[in-house]
Short mmCIF file of C-alpha atoms in Angstrom, two decimals:
data_model
loop_
_atom_site.label_atom_id
_atom_site.label_comp_id
_atom_site.label_asym_id
_atom_site.label_seq_id
_atom_site.Cartn_x
_atom_site.Cartn_y
_atom_site.Cartn_z
CA UNK A 1 -0.03 -0.02 0.04
CA UNK A 2 1.36 3.64 -0.82
CA UNK A 3 1.17 6.39 1.25
CA UNK A 4 -1.54 8.12 -0.17
CA UNK A 5 -3.67 5.06 0.00
CA UNK A 6 -2.61 4.48 3.81
CA UNK A 7 -3.95 8.15 4.29
CA UNK A 8 -7.17 7.70 2.60
CA UNK A 9 -7.86 4.94 4.88
CA UNK A 10 -6.98 6.73 7.93
CA UNK A 11 -9.35 9.83 7.17
CA UNK A 12 -11.94 7.59 5.42
CA UNK A 13 -14.40 8.50 8.17
CA UNK A 14 -14.22 12.36 7.81
CA UNK A 15 -15.18 12.64 4.00
CA UNK A 16 -16.68 10.67 1.14
CA UNK A 17 -14.20 7.91 0.02
CA UNK A 18 -12.68 8.36 -3.28
CA UNK A 19 -11.77 5.42 -5.81
CA UNK A 20 -8.39 7.40 -6.48
CA UNK A 21 -5.53 7.37 -4.29
CA UNK A 22 -5.22 11.20 -4.54
CA UNK A 23 -8.45 12.47 -3.59
CA UNK A 24 -8.38 12.40 0.07
CA UNK A 25 -6.30 15.64 -0.10
CA UNK A 26 -9.63 17.71 -0.44
CA UNK A 27 -10.13 16.82 3.47
CA UNK A 28 -6.72 18.22 4.05
CA UNK A 29 -7.76 21.20 2.45
CA UNK A 30 -11.06 21.52 4.60
CA UNK A 31 -8.90 20.69 7.89
CA UNK A 32 -6.53 23.66 7.17
CA UNK A 33 -9.28 25.84 6.38
CA UNK A 34 -12.06 25.62 9.11
CA UNK A 35 -11.61 28.72 11.56
CA UNK A 36 -13.75 28.99 14.61
CA UNK A 37 -13.05 31.59 17.36
CA UNK A 38 -10.21 33.69 17.27
CA UNK A 39 -8.81 36.97 18.90
CA UNK A 40 -8.70 38.36 22.38
CA UNK A 41 -10.87 37.28 25.32
CA UNK A 42 -12.96 40.10 24.78
CA UNK A 43 -14.07 39.21 21.11
CA UNK A 44 -14.06 35.47 21.97
CA UNK A 45 -16.45 35.98 24.69
CA UNK A 46 -19.04 37.77 22.74
CA UNK A 47 -19.06 34.90 19.85
CA UNK A 48 -16.09 35.68 17.89
CA UNK A 49 -14.32 38.09 15.47
CA UNK A 50 -17.30 40.35 14.51
CA UNK A 51 -17.60 42.54 11.39
CA UNK A 52 -19.04 45.60 12.85
CA UNK A 53 -17.12 46.06 16.37
CA UNK A 54 -13.98 47.88 16.54
CA UNK A 55 -11.61 49.22 19.23
CA UNK A 56 -10.14 45.76 20.01
CA UNK A 57 -6.66 44.22 18.66
CA UNK A 58 -8.81 41.10 17.40
CA UNK A 59 -9.84 43.34 14.34
CA UNK A 60 -6.24 43.17 13.26
CA UNK A 61 -6.83 39.93 12.07
CA UNK A 62 -10.76 40.28 11.44
CA UNK A 63 -12.13 43.30 10.14
CA UNK A 64 -9.20 45.61 9.97
CA UNK A 65 -11.53 48.74 10.07
CA UNK A 66 -12.08 48.28 13.63
CA UNK A 67 -8.54 49.72 14.06
CA UNK A 68 -10.03 53.14 13.10
CA UNK A 69 -11.59 53.30 16.60
CA UNK A 70 -8.51 53.26 18.69
CA UNK A 71 -7.90 56.52 20.45
CA UNK A 72 -4.84 55.55 21.99
CA UNK A 73 -1.94 52.96 21.45
CA UNK A 74 -2.05 49.46 23.19
CA UNK A 75 -0.08 46.27 23.57
CA UNK A 76 -1.68 43.00 24.73
CA UNK A 77 -1.06 39.20 25.15
CA UNK A 78 -3.79 36.59 25.51
CA UNK A 79 -2.56 33.14 26.98
CA UNK A 80 -4.95 30.37 26.38
CA UNK A 81 -6.02 26.99 27.74
CA UNK A 82 -7.35 24.16 25.66
CA UNK A 83 -9.02 20.96 27.30
CA UNK A 84 -10.34 18.43 24.93
CA UNK A 85 -12.66 15.34 26.48
CA UNK A 86 -13.69 12.56 24.21
CA UNK A 87 -16.05 9.62 24.56
CA UNK A 88 -15.69 7.06 21.85
CA UNK A 89 -17.98 3.95 21.27
CA UNK A 90 -16.40 1.14 19.12
CA UNK A 91 -18.07 -1.99 18.58
CA UNK A 92 -19.27 -2.89 22.04
CA UNK A 93 -17.47 -0.49 24.23
CA UNK A 94 -17.05 3.08 25.31
CA UNK A 95 -13.65 4.55 26.12
CA UNK A 96 -12.82 8.32 27.49
CA UNK A 97 -9.89 10.22 26.68
CA UNK A 98 -8.95 13.82 27.46
CA UNK A 99 -5.75 16.26 26.50
CA UNK A 100 -4.83 19.77 27.87
CA UNK A 101 -2.42 22.32 26.49
CA UNK A 102 -1.41 25.81 26.89
CA UNK A 103 -1.08 28.27 24.09
CA UNK A 104 -0.92 31.92 22.96
CA UNK A 105 -4.24 32.76 21.67
CA UNK A 106 -3.09 36.41 20.65
CA UNK A 107 -0.35 39.08 21.13
CA UNK A 108 -0.74 42.43 19.41
CA UNK A 109 0.58 45.91 19.45
CA UNK A 110 -1.46 48.87 18.08
CA UNK A 111 -0.07 52.28 17.36
CA UNK A 112 -2.11 55.29 16.94
CA UNK A 113 -1.54 58.62 15.57
CA UNK A 114 -2.32 61.89 17.25
CA UNK A 115 -5.80 63.10 16.47
CA UNK A 116 -6.20 65.44 13.47
CA UNK A 117 -9.11 67.77 14.75
CA UNK A 118 -9.14 70.06 11.52
CA UNK A 119 -8.96 67.36 9.18
CA UNK A 120 -11.76 64.93 7.89
CA UNK A 121 -9.34 61.97 8.62
CA UNK A 122 -9.31 62.29 12.18
CA UNK A 123 -6.85 59.37 13.03
CA UNK A 124 -4.76 56.53 11.88
CA UNK A 125 -3.80 53.19 13.32
CA UNK A 126 -1.07 50.53 12.61
CA UNK A 127 -1.60 47.14 14.15
CA UNK A 128 0.40 44.00 14.22
CA UNK A 129 -0.44 40.82 15.75
CA UNK A 130 0.12 37.15 16.19
CA UNK A 131 -3.05 35.06 16.48
CA UNK A 132 -4.16 31.50 16.73
CA UNK A 133 -6.42 30.72 13.85
CA UNK A 134 -6.74 26.94 14.41
CA UNK A 135 -6.04 24.39 16.92
CA UNK A 136 -5.37 20.93 15.71
CA UNK A 137 -5.27 19.27 19.49
CA UNK A 138 -7.36 15.97 19.45
CA UNK A 139 -7.19 12.63 21.31
CA UNK A 140 -9.21 9.68 21.39
CA UNK A 141 -9.12 6.12 22.28
CA UNK A 142 -11.22 3.18 21.13
CA UNK A 143 -11.44 -0.29 22.20
CA UNK A 144 -13.72 -3.33 21.21
CA UNK A 145 -13.90 -7.12 20.54
CA UNK A 146 -14.20 -7.75 16.89
CA UNK A 147 -15.45 -11.27 16.07
CA UNK A 148 -15.09 -10.56 12.14
CA UNK A 149 -11.58 -9.08 11.23
CA UNK A 150 -8.51 -7.28 12.17
CA UNK A 151 -6.16 -4.91 10.35
CA UNK A 152 -4.23 -7.89 8.93
CA UNK A 153 -7.25 -8.56 6.47
CA UNK A 154 -6.47 -5.19 4.90
CA UNK A 155 -3.03 -6.32 4.49
CA UNK A 156 -4.34 -9.48 2.83
CA UNK A 157 -6.69 -7.53 0.37
CA UNK A 158 -3.56 -5.35 -0.55
CA UNK A 159 -1.36 -8.44 -1.05
CA UNK A 160 -4.10 -10.26 -3.13
CA UNK A 161 -4.45 -7.21 -5.29
CA UNK A 162 -0.89 -6.77 -5.73
CA UNK A 163 -0.59 -10.55 -6.86
CA UNK A 164 2.95 -10.97 -5.71
CA UNK A 165 4.40 -14.40 -5.28
CA UNK A 166 7.30 -15.30 -2.67
CA UNK A 167 10.12 -14.64 -5.50
CA UNK A 168 8.13 -11.35 -6.17
CA UNK A 169 8.48 -10.32 -2.54
CA UNK A 170 12.17 -11.48 -2.56
CA UNK A 171 12.85 -9.39 -5.64
CA UNK A 172 11.12 -6.48 -4.39
CA UNK A 173 13.25 -6.48 -1.28
CA UNK A 174 16.38 -6.66 -3.25
CA UNK A 175 15.38 -3.93 -5.73
CA UNK A 176 14.77 -1.59 -2.78
CA UNK A 177 18.15 -2.25 -1.01
CA UNK A 178 16.27 -4.26 1.97
CA UNK A 179 13.84 -1.40 2.54
CA UNK A 180 9.96 -1.92 2.73
CA UNK A 181 7.61 0.26 0.76
CA UNK A 182 4.25 -1.39 1.35
CA UNK A 183 2.40 -2.78 4.25
CA UNK A 184 1.45 -6.01 2.60
CA UNK A 185 5.19 -6.62 2.20
CA UNK A 186 6.10 -6.04 5.66
CA UNK A 187 3.30 -8.15 7.21
CA UNK A 188 4.44 -10.71 4.49
CA UNK A 189 8.11 -10.63 6.09
CA UNK A 190 6.73 -10.92 9.69
CA UNK A 191 4.86 -13.84 8.62
CA UNK A 192 1.66 -12.79 9.87
CA UNK A 193 0.26 -13.03 6.13
CA UNK A 194 1.18 -15.87 3.69
CA UNK A 195 0.45 -17.19 0.30
CA UNK A 196 -1.64 -20.48 -0.17
CA UNK A 197 -1.42 -21.16 -3.91
CA UNK A 198 1.83 -23.02 -5.23
CA UNK A 199 2.99 -21.41 -8.42
CA UNK A 200 6.24 -22.99 -9.45
CA UNK A 201 9.43 -24.03 -7.72
CA UNK A 202 10.96 -20.65 -8.91
CA UNK A 203 8.18 -18.44 -7.95
CA UNK A 204 7.22 -20.21 -5.02
CA UNK A 205 3.57 -19.70 -3.59
CA UNK A 206 1.22 -16.86 -4.65
CA UNK A 207 -2.14 -15.28 -3.87
CA UNK A 208 -4.60 -15.78 -2.50
CA UNK A 209 -3.10 -15.01 0.93
CA UNK A 210 -4.23 -15.80 4.26
CA UNK A 211 -3.59 -15.31 8.13
CA UNK A 212 -3.62 -17.71 11.03
CA UNK A 213 -6.37 -17.72 13.71
CA UNK A 214 -8.65 -16.03 10.97
CA UNK A 215 -11.80 -17.21 13.06
CA UNK A 216 -10.65 -16.26 16.41
CA UNK A 217 -12.04 -12.73 17.88
CA UNK A 218 -9.60 -10.17 18.19
CA UNK A 219 -9.44 -7.21 20.86
CA UNK A 220 -8.63 -3.97 19.20
CA UNK A 221 -7.20 -1.18 20.69
CA UNK A 222 -6.71 2.49 18.91
CA UNK A 223 -5.02 5.55 20.32
CA UNK A 224 -5.16 8.74 18.11
CA UNK A 225 -3.29 11.90 19.13
CA UNK A 226 -2.90 14.99 17.21
CA UNK A 227 -1.30 18.39 17.87
CA UNK A 228 -0.57 21.86 16.15
CA UNK A 229 -2.02 24.90 15.14
CA UNK A 230 -2.58 27.56 12.29
CA UNK A 231 -1.16 30.84 13.50
CA UNK A 232 -0.67 33.94 11.67
CA UNK A 233 1.02 37.16 11.95
CA UNK A 234 -0.92 40.07 10.67
CA UNK A 235 -0.05 43.63 9.76
CA UNK A 236 -2.88 45.97 9.51
CA UNK A 237 -3.58 49.87 8.78
CA UNK A 238 -6.96 51.81 9.08
CA UNK A 239 -8.22 55.40 9.11
CA UNK A 240 -11.17 57.06 10.78
CA UNK A 241 -12.91 59.61 8.05
CA UNK A 242 -14.80 62.17 10.13
CA UNK A 243 -15.94 59.53 12.95
CA UNK A 244 -18.33 57.93 10.51
CA UNK A 245 -16.43 55.88 7.87
CA UNK A 246 -13.69 53.70 9.24
CA UNK A 247 -11.62 52.01 6.45
CA UNK A 248 -8.93 49.25 6.86
CA UNK A 249 -6.85 46.64 5.22
CA UNK A 250 -4.33 43.87 6.25
CA UNK A 251 -1.98 41.47 5.00
CA UNK A 252 -1.81 38.14 6.91
CA UNK A 253 1.30 35.66 7.05
CA UNK A 254 0.14 32.39 7.93
CA UNK A 255 1.90 29.14 9.30
CA UNK A 256 0.30 25.60 9.54
CA UNK A 257 2.02 22.92 11.77
CA UNK A 258 0.15 19.79 12.17
CA UNK A 259 1.09 16.13 13.58
CA UNK A 260 -0.76 13.26 14.65
CA UNK A 261 0.23 9.75 15.67
CA UNK A 262 -2.16 6.76 15.57
CA UNK A 263 -1.59 3.03 16.94
CA UNK A 264 -3.72 0.14 16.19
CA UNK A 265 -2.94 -2.93 18.43
CA UNK A 266 -4.87 -6.21 17.47
CA UNK A 267 -4.74 -8.98 20.32
CA UNK A 268 -5.84 -12.26 18.95
CA UNK A 269 -8.04 -14.10 21.58
CA UNK A 270 -6.49 -17.82 22.24
CA UNK A 271 -3.83 -16.86 19.32
CA UNK A 272 -1.73 -19.82 18.15
CA UNK A 273 0.96 -18.16 16.53
CA UNK A 274 0.78 -14.47 17.04
CA UNK A 275 -0.23 -13.03 20.39
CA UNK A 276 -0.74 -9.77 18.60
CA UNK A 277 0.07 -7.37 15.62
CA UNK A 278 0.29 -3.45 15.82
CA UNK A 279 0.23 -0.69 13.05
CA UNK A 280 1.90 2.53 13.85
CA UNK A 281 1.65 5.80 12.10
CA UNK A 282 3.07 9.26 12.06
CA UNK A 283 2.38 11.95 10.23
CA UNK A 284 3.67 15.58 10.25
CA UNK A 285 2.75 18.38 7.88
CA UNK A 286 3.88 22.18 7.66
CA UNK A 287 3.05 25.10 5.43
CA UNK A 288 3.35 29.05 4.97
CA UNK A 289 0.79 30.95 3.10
CA UNK A 290 -0.42 34.60 2.62
CA UNK A 291 -3.94 36.37 2.47
CA UNK A 292 -5.19 39.89 2.61
CA UNK A 293 -8.31 41.64 4.10
CA UNK A 294 -10.07 44.73 3.27
CA UNK A 295 -12.85 46.19 5.66
CA UNK A 296 -15.36 48.96 6.15
CA UNK A 297 -17.40 49.96 9.20
CA UNK A 298 -19.65 52.75 8.92
CA UNK A 299 -21.50 54.62 11.84
CA UNK A 300 -25.05 55.95 11.15
CA UNK A 301 -25.36 57.28 14.62
CA UNK A 302 -23.88 56.93 18.03
CA UNK A 303 -26.10 53.70 18.50
CA UNK A 304 -25.93 52.05 15.37
CA UNK A 305 -22.99 50.82 12.82
CA UNK A 306 -22.74 48.30 10.30
CA UNK A 307 -19.32 46.83 8.98
CA UNK A 308 -18.14 44.38 6.38
CA UNK A 309 -14.89 42.65 5.53
CA UNK A 310 -13.61 40.36 2.42
CA UNK A 311 -10.75 38.03 2.75
CA UNK A 312 -8.86 36.60 -0.01
CA UNK A 313 -8.06 32.88 -0.30
CA UNK A 314 -4.86 31.96 1.47
CA UNK A 315 -2.07 30.59 -0.88
CA UNK A 316 -0.38 27.98 0.97
CA UNK A 317 2.61 25.87 -0.01
CA UNK A 318 2.57 22.54 2.22
CA UNK A 319 5.18 19.80 2.89
CA UNK A 320 4.39 16.56 4.75
CA UNK A 321 6.09 13.35 5.72
CA UNK A 322 4.23 10.13 6.56
CA UNK A 323 6.13 7.25 8.49
CA UNK A 324 4.60 3.81 9.12
CA UNK A 325 5.59 0.61 10.91
CA UNK A 326 4.24 -2.77 11.80
CA UNK A 327 5.00 -5.15 14.54
CA UNK A 328 4.00 -8.50 15.67
CA UNK A 329 4.29 -10.37 19.13
CA UNK A 330 5.40 -14.03 17.83
CA UNK A 331 4.76 -17.13 19.98
CA UNK A 332 8.18 -18.86 20.05
CA UNK A 333 8.21 -22.37 18.63
CA UNK A 334 4.83 -22.17 16.92
CA UNK A 335 6.09 -22.23 13.44
CA UNK A 336 8.46 -24.95 12.82
CA UNK A 337 10.04 -26.81 9.76
CA UNK A 338 9.81 -30.58 9.36
CA UNK A 339 12.56 -31.00 11.62
CA UNK A 340 10.77 -29.24 14.56
CA UNK A 341 13.35 -26.07 14.11
CA UNK A 342 11.55 -22.72 14.71
CA UNK A 343 11.47 -20.98 11.50
CA UNK A 344 9.28 -17.81 12.76
CA UNK A 345 9.96 -14.25 11.92
CA UNK A 346 13.30 -12.82 12.82
CA UNK A 347 11.90 -9.41 13.16
CA UNK A 348 9.50 -8.11 15.77
CA UNK A 349 9.05 -4.74 13.97
CA UNK A 350 9.46 -3.26 10.46
CA UNK A 351 9.57 0.30 9.47
CA UNK A 352 8.44 1.26 5.84
CA UNK A 353 10.22 3.85 3.77
CA UNK A 354 8.88 7.57 5.03
CA UNK A 355 6.73 9.01 2.30
CA UNK A 356 7.46 12.80 1.74
CA UNK A 357 5.16 14.82 -0.62
CA UNK A 358 4.72 18.55 -1.48
CA UNK A 359 1.67 20.56 -2.68
CA UNK A 360 -0.03 23.80 -2.82
CA UNK A 361 -3.41 24.74 -1.46
CA UNK A 362 -5.85 27.57 -1.93
CA UNK A 363 -8.31 28.10 1.19
CA UNK A 364 -12.08 29.42 0.69
CA UNK A 365 -12.85 33.06 0.04
CA UNK A 366 -14.43 34.70 3.16
CA UNK A 367 -16.89 37.60 3.51
CA UNK A 368 -18.36 39.01 6.51
CA UNK A 369 -21.20 41.57 7.58
CA UNK A 370 -22.72 42.49 10.60
CA UNK A 371 -24.27 45.26 12.77
CA UNK A 372 -23.96 46.58 16.13
CA UNK A 373 -26.12 48.23 18.32
CA UNK A 374 -24.95 50.45 21.50
CA UNK A 375 -27.17 51.02 24.78
CA UNK A 376 -25.41 54.32 25.25
CA UNK A 377 -22.78 53.75 27.64
CA UNK A 378 -24.35 50.46 29.31
CA UNK A 379 -23.16 48.05 26.53
CA UNK A 380 -23.84 46.62 23.25
CA UNK A 381 -25.36 43.50 20.86
CA UNK A 382 -23.64 42.71 17.82
CA UNK A 383 -24.30 40.12 15.12
CA UNK A 384 -22.42 39.01 12.03
CA UNK A 385 -22.93 36.70 9.02
CA UNK A 386 -19.85 35.09 7.39
CA UNK A 387 -19.68 33.53 4.11
CA UNK A 388 -17.30 30.84 3.49
CA UNK A 389 -16.74 29.44 0.15
CA UNK A 390 -15.65 25.84 0.65
CA UNK A 391 -16.40 24.70 -2.71
CA UNK A 392 -13.74 27.34 -4.13
CA UNK A 393 -10.91 25.35 -2.48
CA UNK A 394 -8.14 24.12 -4.86
CA UNK A 395 -4.97 21.78 -4.91
CA UNK A 396 -2.10 21.27 -7.14
CA UNK A 397 1.41 19.75 -7.19
CA UNK A 398 4.50 19.70 -9.12
CA UNK A 399 5.92 16.94 -7.02
CA UNK A 400 4.91 13.98 -9.39
CA UNK A 401 5.29 13.18 -12.98
CA UNK A 402 3.09 15.41 -15.39
CA UNK A 403 0.36 12.93 -15.58
CA UNK A 404 0.15 12.32 -11.99
CA UNK A 405 0.28 16.12 -11.29
CA UNK A 406 -2.56 16.55 -13.71
CA UNK A 407 -4.46 13.58 -11.88
CA UNK A 408 -3.91 15.04 -8.44
CA UNK A 409 -5.19 18.53 -9.40
CA UNK A 410 -8.16 16.99 -11.36
CA UNK A 411 -9.18 14.47 -8.67
CA UNK A 412 -8.87 16.63 -5.67
CA UNK A 413 -10.62 19.79 -7.21
CA UNK A 414 -13.61 17.66 -8.25
CA UNK A 415 -13.64 15.93 -4.95
CA UNK A 416 -13.88 19.47 -3.34
CA UNK A 417 -16.85 20.53 -5.64
CA UNK A 418 -18.66 17.09 -4.98
CA UNK A 419 -18.15 16.88 -1.26
CA UNK A 420 -18.05 20.51 0.05
CA UNK A 421 -20.49 23.53 -0.07
CA UNK A 422 -20.59 27.08 0.44
CA UNK A 423 -21.82 27.96 3.94
CA UNK A 424 -23.08 30.95 6.10
CA UNK A 425 -21.85 30.93 9.66
CA UNK A 426 -23.61 33.22 12.46
CA UNK A 427 -22.40 34.91 15.67
CA UNK A 428 -24.36 36.93 18.15
CA UNK A 429 -22.79 38.38 21.20
CA UNK A 430 -23.23 41.35 23.63
CA UNK A 431 -21.44 43.30 26.45
CA UNK A 432 -23.02 44.98 29.38
CA UNK A 433 -21.09 47.62 31.45
CA UNK A 434 -21.25 48.22 35.20
CA UNK A 435 -18.64 50.42 36.42
CA UNK A 436 -15.22 49.32 35.56
CA UNK A 437 -16.58 45.57 35.17
CA UNK A 438 -17.92 43.89 31.84
CA UNK A 439 -19.85 40.96 31.41
CA UNK A 440 -20.06 39.13 28.02
CA UNK A 441 -22.33 36.42 26.28
CA UNK A 442 -21.84 34.97 22.98
CA UNK A 443 -23.00 32.13 20.71
CA UNK A 444 -21.83 31.17 17.25
CA UNK A 445 -23.26 28.58 14.59
CA UNK A 446 -21.18 27.03 12.20
CA UNK A 447 -22.98 25.57 9.24
CA UNK A 448 -22.60 21.88 7.88
CA UNK A 449 -20.03 22.14 4.97
CA UNK A 450 -20.84 18.72 3.46
CA UNK A 451 -23.25 18.25 0.66
CA UNK A 452 -24.37 14.99 2.32
CA UNK A 453 -24.41 13.53 5.93
CA UNK A 454 -21.42 11.11 6.17
CA UNK A 455 -22.13 8.25 8.64
CA UNK A 456 -25.41 9.98 9.26
CA UNK A 457 -23.96 12.54 11.74
CA UNK A 458 -24.97 16.11 11.36
CA UNK A 459 -21.76 18.09 11.30
CA UNK A 460 -23.28 21.76 12.11
CA UNK A 461 -21.81 22.90 15.30
CA UNK A 462 -22.67 25.29 18.14
CA UNK A 463 -20.16 27.56 20.31
CA UNK A 464 -21.21 29.00 23.50
CA UNK A 465 -19.06 31.73 25.13
CA UNK A 466 -19.02 33.92 28.15
CA UNK A 467 -16.66 36.22 29.96
CA UNK A 468 -15.93 38.97 32.28
CA UNK A 469 -13.42 42.00 32.08
CA UNK A 470 -12.33 45.02 33.95
CA UNK A 471 -11.13 48.30 32.82
CA UNK A 472 -8.71 50.71 34.69
CA UNK A 473 -6.93 53.87 33.79
CA UNK A 474 -4.28 52.28 31.50
CA UNK A 475 -4.53 48.71 32.13
CA UNK A 476 -7.58 46.07 31.21
CA UNK A 477 -7.85 42.47 31.88
CA UNK A 478 -10.52 40.02 30.27
CA UNK A 479 -11.32 36.36 30.58
CA UNK A 480 -13.28 34.14 28.35
CA UNK A 481 -14.35 30.62 28.04
CA UNK A 482 -15.75 28.97 24.94
CA UNK A 483 -17.48 25.56 24.93
CA UNK A 484 -18.74 23.43 22.31
CA UNK A 485 -19.69 19.79 21.52
CA UNK A 486 -19.60 17.95 18.32
CA UNK A 487 -19.49 14.54 16.92
CA UNK A 488 -17.02 12.69 14.50
CA UNK A 489 -16.34 9.24 13.23
CA UNK A 490 -13.27 7.42 12.62
CA UNK A 491 -12.76 4.03 10.66
CA UNK A 492 -9.18 2.54 11.36
CA UNK A 493 -9.25 0.41 8.12
CA UNK A 494 -12.03 -0.53 5.38
CA UNK A 495 -12.45 -3.92 3.62
CA UNK A 496 -13.74 -4.91 0.26
CA UNK A 497 -14.50 -8.35 1.38
CA UNK A 498 -18.33 -8.79 1.82
CA UNK A 499 -17.70 -11.85 4.49
CA UNK A 500 -15.43 -9.52 6.63
CA UNK A 501 -17.00 -6.80 8.63
CA UNK A 502 -15.17 -3.71 9.69
CA UNK A 503 -16.24 -1.09 12.23
CA UNK A 504 -16.55 2.63 12.59
CA UNK A 505 -15.84 4.43 15.96
CA UNK A 506 -18.36 7.19 17.10
CA UNK A 507 -16.63 9.98 18.64
CA UNK A 508 -18.22 12.83 20.87
CA UNK A 509 -15.78 15.77 21.59
CA UNK A 510 -16.43 18.40 24.14
CA UNK A 511 -13.53 21.05 23.88
CA UNK A 512 -13.26 23.88 26.42
CA UNK A 513 -10.98 26.98 25.64
CA UNK A 514 -10.00 29.49 28.28
CA UNK A 515 -8.43 32.84 26.93
CA UNK A 516 -6.88 35.42 29.47
CA UNK A 517 -6.01 38.71 27.94
CA UNK A 518 -3.87 41.34 29.61
CA UNK A 519 -3.35 44.73 28.00
CA UNK A 520 -1.99 48.25 28.48
CA UNK A 521 -2.47 51.50 26.92
CA UNK A 522 -0.39 54.40 26.23
#
């Protein structure tokens, strides 16, 4: 099995599977494009980065027109804490897992010019920020007693499809200087799968392939953990025209870092030859991109203002590496020759050749529009609608042959159009002021980006947020918490054989994010 096929199996449950080995990169483009809550604790507490709200450092990476509301310079930092709890049902059991990690949600500097009282352009501001656009933190475990199949059946199907004989595998190993490129070859070398049909004295045996203890139940245990984030440095500039029209633009430089590890351990009940087999996977990806945003906010009156912003797609160059290894716990003396000599596997674990790949990605176009109503000096309520053009995501590569490059682009871009749709998300939030204190509530709705429900799961989501803040002469402190709950599925492997059943893990995830913002005006 090549690297692309293995990756397609790993992410099978998160998108509609494709008949090509290239098409699963559409799900990668989506993963790196789904942005939830960003910015300071104040904006996160009111539901996210709103289009018609200014005077906060979050606007640097949101609607940059909001910078025009600043009347003095500011520096702030927003450390965060993310906690994930998952419950995963697989076959007959439910397994809990959790993970916590610290991060920097936002850090910013705003430099505001002196007011121009005799001019229409009253003031301008320059903002520079570091923001955490996405978090890839996740962890789930799954366990179940499988009476039908285990991962070796996946390797058997690969071996049967390849059609290799004993001599073919030997030649493959010699041609690649003792290294292994495919899963079926590694499992063959460990003697966990074997050919059953005699071909010739020179070729040895060939397909169909089989495994021992095929009728025995298997206790399957899986462990998945991911980490990383998409972060962005943004430079923004905005102006205030006559305290009515606020205009701003920004340039963003994004960075993606993503890594996951997955282990599937199969323990054979009442084993005769192998106590267990294990598949290990390690994947890492990194990329750098650039985007631009233009925004406007118009103030009709002291109580009503509207705003809108347009954000270009992010153009990102990606590089990734996929590592995989397999292991078998052999029962010594169970495989012998005619003289009773143990001829079982000499290796306990075999690593496959790492697979590297490079490609470029275009994320969705985004547009936001919203309105804010102020209750004089008592607070405000604000709402935003956000358009995200997921069907416009694009992928391409120059890493392969000309024909393979064309196939990669054609297959993935076709899958983007077939699987993902454009959506409109919504945010609503408010702030109430009492003296130096602030109380905030928010809610955000993220629409299901898939044309069809996959595995029967509705993938729209609700995020609930709340926060408190305090304003002093030059110092301000804000605290926010965001909670959501969503469901996903994960299929460790798939099989074509109708007589062998494979299973999907159903995952319930409950992330909680806390952000504390400390700021100073000067």
